[in-house]
Short mmCIF file of C-alpha atoms in Angstrom, two decimals:
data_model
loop_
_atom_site.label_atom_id
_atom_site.label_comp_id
_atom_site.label_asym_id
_atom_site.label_seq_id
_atom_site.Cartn_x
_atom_site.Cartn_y
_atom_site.Cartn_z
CA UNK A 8 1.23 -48.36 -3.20
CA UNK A 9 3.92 -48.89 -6.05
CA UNK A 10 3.23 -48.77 -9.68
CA UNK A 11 2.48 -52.69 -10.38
CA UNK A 12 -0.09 -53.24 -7.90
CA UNK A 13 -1.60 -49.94 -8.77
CA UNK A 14 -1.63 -50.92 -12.28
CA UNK A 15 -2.72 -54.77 -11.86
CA UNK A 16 -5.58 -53.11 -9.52
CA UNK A 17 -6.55 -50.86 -12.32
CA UNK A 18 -6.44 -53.45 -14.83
CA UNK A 19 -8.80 -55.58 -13.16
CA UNK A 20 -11.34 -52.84 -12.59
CA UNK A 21 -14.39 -52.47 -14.92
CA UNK A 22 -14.22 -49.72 -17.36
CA UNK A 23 -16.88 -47.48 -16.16
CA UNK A 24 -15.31 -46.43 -12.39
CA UNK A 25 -11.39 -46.47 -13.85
CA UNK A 26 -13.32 -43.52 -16.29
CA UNK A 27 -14.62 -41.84 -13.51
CA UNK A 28 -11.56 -41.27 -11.82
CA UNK A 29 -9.38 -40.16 -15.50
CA UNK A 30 -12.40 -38.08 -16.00
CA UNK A 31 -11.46 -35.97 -12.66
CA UNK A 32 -7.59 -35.27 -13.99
CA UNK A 33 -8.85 -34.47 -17.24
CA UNK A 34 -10.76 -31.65 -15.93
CA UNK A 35 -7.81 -30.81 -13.29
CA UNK A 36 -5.46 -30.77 -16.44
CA UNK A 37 -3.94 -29.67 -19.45
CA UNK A 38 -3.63 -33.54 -21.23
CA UNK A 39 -2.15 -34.51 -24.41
CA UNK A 40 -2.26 -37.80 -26.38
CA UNK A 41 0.69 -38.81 -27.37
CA UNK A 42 0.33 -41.81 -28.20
CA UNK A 43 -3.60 -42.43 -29.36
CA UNK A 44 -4.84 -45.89 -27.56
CA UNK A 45 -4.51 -48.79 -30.20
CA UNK A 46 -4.08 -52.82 -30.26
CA UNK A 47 -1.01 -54.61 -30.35
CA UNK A 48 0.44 -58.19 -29.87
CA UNK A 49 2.90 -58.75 -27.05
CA UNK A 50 4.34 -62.30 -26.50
CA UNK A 51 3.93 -63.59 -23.03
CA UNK A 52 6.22 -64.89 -21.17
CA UNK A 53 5.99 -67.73 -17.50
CA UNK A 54 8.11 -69.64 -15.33
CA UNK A 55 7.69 -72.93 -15.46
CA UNK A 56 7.37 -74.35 -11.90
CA UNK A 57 10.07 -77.08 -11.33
CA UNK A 58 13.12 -75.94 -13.06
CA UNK A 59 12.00 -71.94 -12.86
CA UNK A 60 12.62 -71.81 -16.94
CA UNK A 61 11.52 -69.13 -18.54
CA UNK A 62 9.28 -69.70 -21.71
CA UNK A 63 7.15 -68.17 -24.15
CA UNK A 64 3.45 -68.84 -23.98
CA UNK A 65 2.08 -67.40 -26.92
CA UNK A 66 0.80 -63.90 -28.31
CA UNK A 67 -1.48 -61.85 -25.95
CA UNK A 68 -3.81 -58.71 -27.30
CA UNK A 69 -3.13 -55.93 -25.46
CA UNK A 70 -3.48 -51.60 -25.78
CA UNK A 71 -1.49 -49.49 -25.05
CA UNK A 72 -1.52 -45.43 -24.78
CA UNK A 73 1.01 -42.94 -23.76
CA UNK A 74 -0.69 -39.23 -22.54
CA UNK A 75 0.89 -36.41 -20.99
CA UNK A 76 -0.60 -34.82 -18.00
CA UNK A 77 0.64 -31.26 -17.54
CA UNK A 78 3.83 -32.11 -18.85
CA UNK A 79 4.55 -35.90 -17.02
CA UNK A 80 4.49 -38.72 -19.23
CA UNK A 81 1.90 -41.87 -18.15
CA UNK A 82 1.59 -44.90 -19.96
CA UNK A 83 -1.34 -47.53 -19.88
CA UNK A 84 -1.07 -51.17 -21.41
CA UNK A 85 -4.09 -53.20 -20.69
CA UNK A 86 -4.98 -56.84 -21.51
CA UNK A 87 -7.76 -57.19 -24.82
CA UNK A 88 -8.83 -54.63 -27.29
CA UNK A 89 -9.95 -51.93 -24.51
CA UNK A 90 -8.23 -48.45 -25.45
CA UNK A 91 -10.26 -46.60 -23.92
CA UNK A 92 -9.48 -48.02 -20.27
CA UNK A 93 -5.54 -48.11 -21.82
CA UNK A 94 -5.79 -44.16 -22.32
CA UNK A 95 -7.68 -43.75 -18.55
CA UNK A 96 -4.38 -45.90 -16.74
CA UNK A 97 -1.92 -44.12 -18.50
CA UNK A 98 -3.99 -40.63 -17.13
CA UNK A 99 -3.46 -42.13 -13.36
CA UNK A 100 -0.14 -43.19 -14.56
CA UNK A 101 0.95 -39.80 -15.25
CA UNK A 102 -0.98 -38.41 -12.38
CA UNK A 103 1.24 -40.84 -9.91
CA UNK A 104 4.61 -39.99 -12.11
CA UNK A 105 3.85 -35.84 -11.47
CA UNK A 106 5.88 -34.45 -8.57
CA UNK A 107 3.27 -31.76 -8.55
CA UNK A 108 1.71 -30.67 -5.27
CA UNK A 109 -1.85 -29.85 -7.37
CA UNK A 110 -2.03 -33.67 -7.26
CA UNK A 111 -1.54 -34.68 -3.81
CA UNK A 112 -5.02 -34.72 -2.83
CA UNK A 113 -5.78 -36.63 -5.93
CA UNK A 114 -3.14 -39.18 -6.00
CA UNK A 115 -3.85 -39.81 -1.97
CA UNK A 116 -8.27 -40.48 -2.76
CA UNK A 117 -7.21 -42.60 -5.74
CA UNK A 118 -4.72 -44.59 -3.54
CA UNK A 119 -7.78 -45.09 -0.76
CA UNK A 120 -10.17 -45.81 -3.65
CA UNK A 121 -7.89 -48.59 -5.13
CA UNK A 122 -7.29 -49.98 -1.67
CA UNK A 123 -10.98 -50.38 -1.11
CA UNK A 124 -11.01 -51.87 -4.58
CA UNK A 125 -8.02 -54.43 -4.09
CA UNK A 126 -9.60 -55.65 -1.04
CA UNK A 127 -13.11 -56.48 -2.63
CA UNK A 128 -10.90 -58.23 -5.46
CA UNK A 129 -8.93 -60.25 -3.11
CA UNK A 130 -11.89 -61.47 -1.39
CA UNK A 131 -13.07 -62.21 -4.84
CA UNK A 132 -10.26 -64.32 -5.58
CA UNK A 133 -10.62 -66.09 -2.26
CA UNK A 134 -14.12 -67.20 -3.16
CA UNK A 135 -13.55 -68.52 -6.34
CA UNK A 136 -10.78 -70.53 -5.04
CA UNK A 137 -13.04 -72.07 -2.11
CA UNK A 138 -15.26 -72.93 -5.15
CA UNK A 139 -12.62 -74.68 -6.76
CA UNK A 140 -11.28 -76.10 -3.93
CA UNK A 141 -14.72 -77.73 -3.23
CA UNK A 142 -14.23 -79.76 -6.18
CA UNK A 143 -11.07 -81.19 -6.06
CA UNK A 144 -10.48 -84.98 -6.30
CA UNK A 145 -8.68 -86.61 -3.51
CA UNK A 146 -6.91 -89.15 -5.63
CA UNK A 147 -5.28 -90.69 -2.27
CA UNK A 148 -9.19 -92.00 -1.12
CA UNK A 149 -9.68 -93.16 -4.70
CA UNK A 150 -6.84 -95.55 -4.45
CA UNK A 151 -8.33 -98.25 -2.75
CA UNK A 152 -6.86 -101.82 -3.32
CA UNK A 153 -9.53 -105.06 -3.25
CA UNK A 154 -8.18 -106.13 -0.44
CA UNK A 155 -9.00 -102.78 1.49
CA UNK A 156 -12.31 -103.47 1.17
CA UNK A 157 -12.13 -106.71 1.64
#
């Protein structure tokens, strides 16, 4: 599993179980804070569809942390004002980065874990797009001329 999917897995996870699993290399580990959790302002950036420009959307709150985890650097940026799960993804971050054999068992149980976790999300995401989908307007049956119906 590479680093963005890990990450955008993590991201979308609620608090309490992403704690859980940086409370397991925190007891495995000597950790330092470098950089303590805080809130920020990052402009973000899409593709428009047609012409594939690239624009700017607009300011998004965001926190970001930096820790060290027996000497390998992790870093955690996370959508809103939620340092604490910022400081927890930059733990796994680090954990991932190490080329430490302590952390093979670890880094292959958090890989299973997140797999688990990325298919209850997708399934997720396929049900709220059935619900959408449910209620979208077929403008092609709306169009009906008089003399259709006539």
């Amino acid at each position: 599993m590479d680093c963005k999917t890990r990450t955008t897995i993590l991201c979308r996870m609620p608090l309490g179980e992403i704690l859980e699993i940086s409370q397991e290399i925190k007891e495995l580990a000597d950790v330092q804070v470098i950089k303590e959790p805080k809130a920020s302002l990052i402009m973000m950036r899409a593709k428009e569809s047609v012409q594939q420009i690239i624009f700017n959307v607009g300011e998004v709150l965001v926190s970001e942390s930096t820790v060290s985890v027996d000497g390998t650097i992790g870093y955690g940026v996370v959508m809103g004002d939620e340092g604490a799960k910022a400081e927890a993804v930059a733990l796994i971050d680090a954990v991932f980065r190490s080329e430490h054999s302590k952390w093979q068992d670890v880094k292959r149980n958090i890989t299973i874990f997140l797999k688990e976790r990325q298919e209850l999300l997708q399934q997720e995401k396929r049900q709220e797009f059935n619900l959408i989908a449910r209620s979208a307007v077929s403008f092609e049956i709306m169009d009906k001329r008089e003399e259709d119906v006539n």
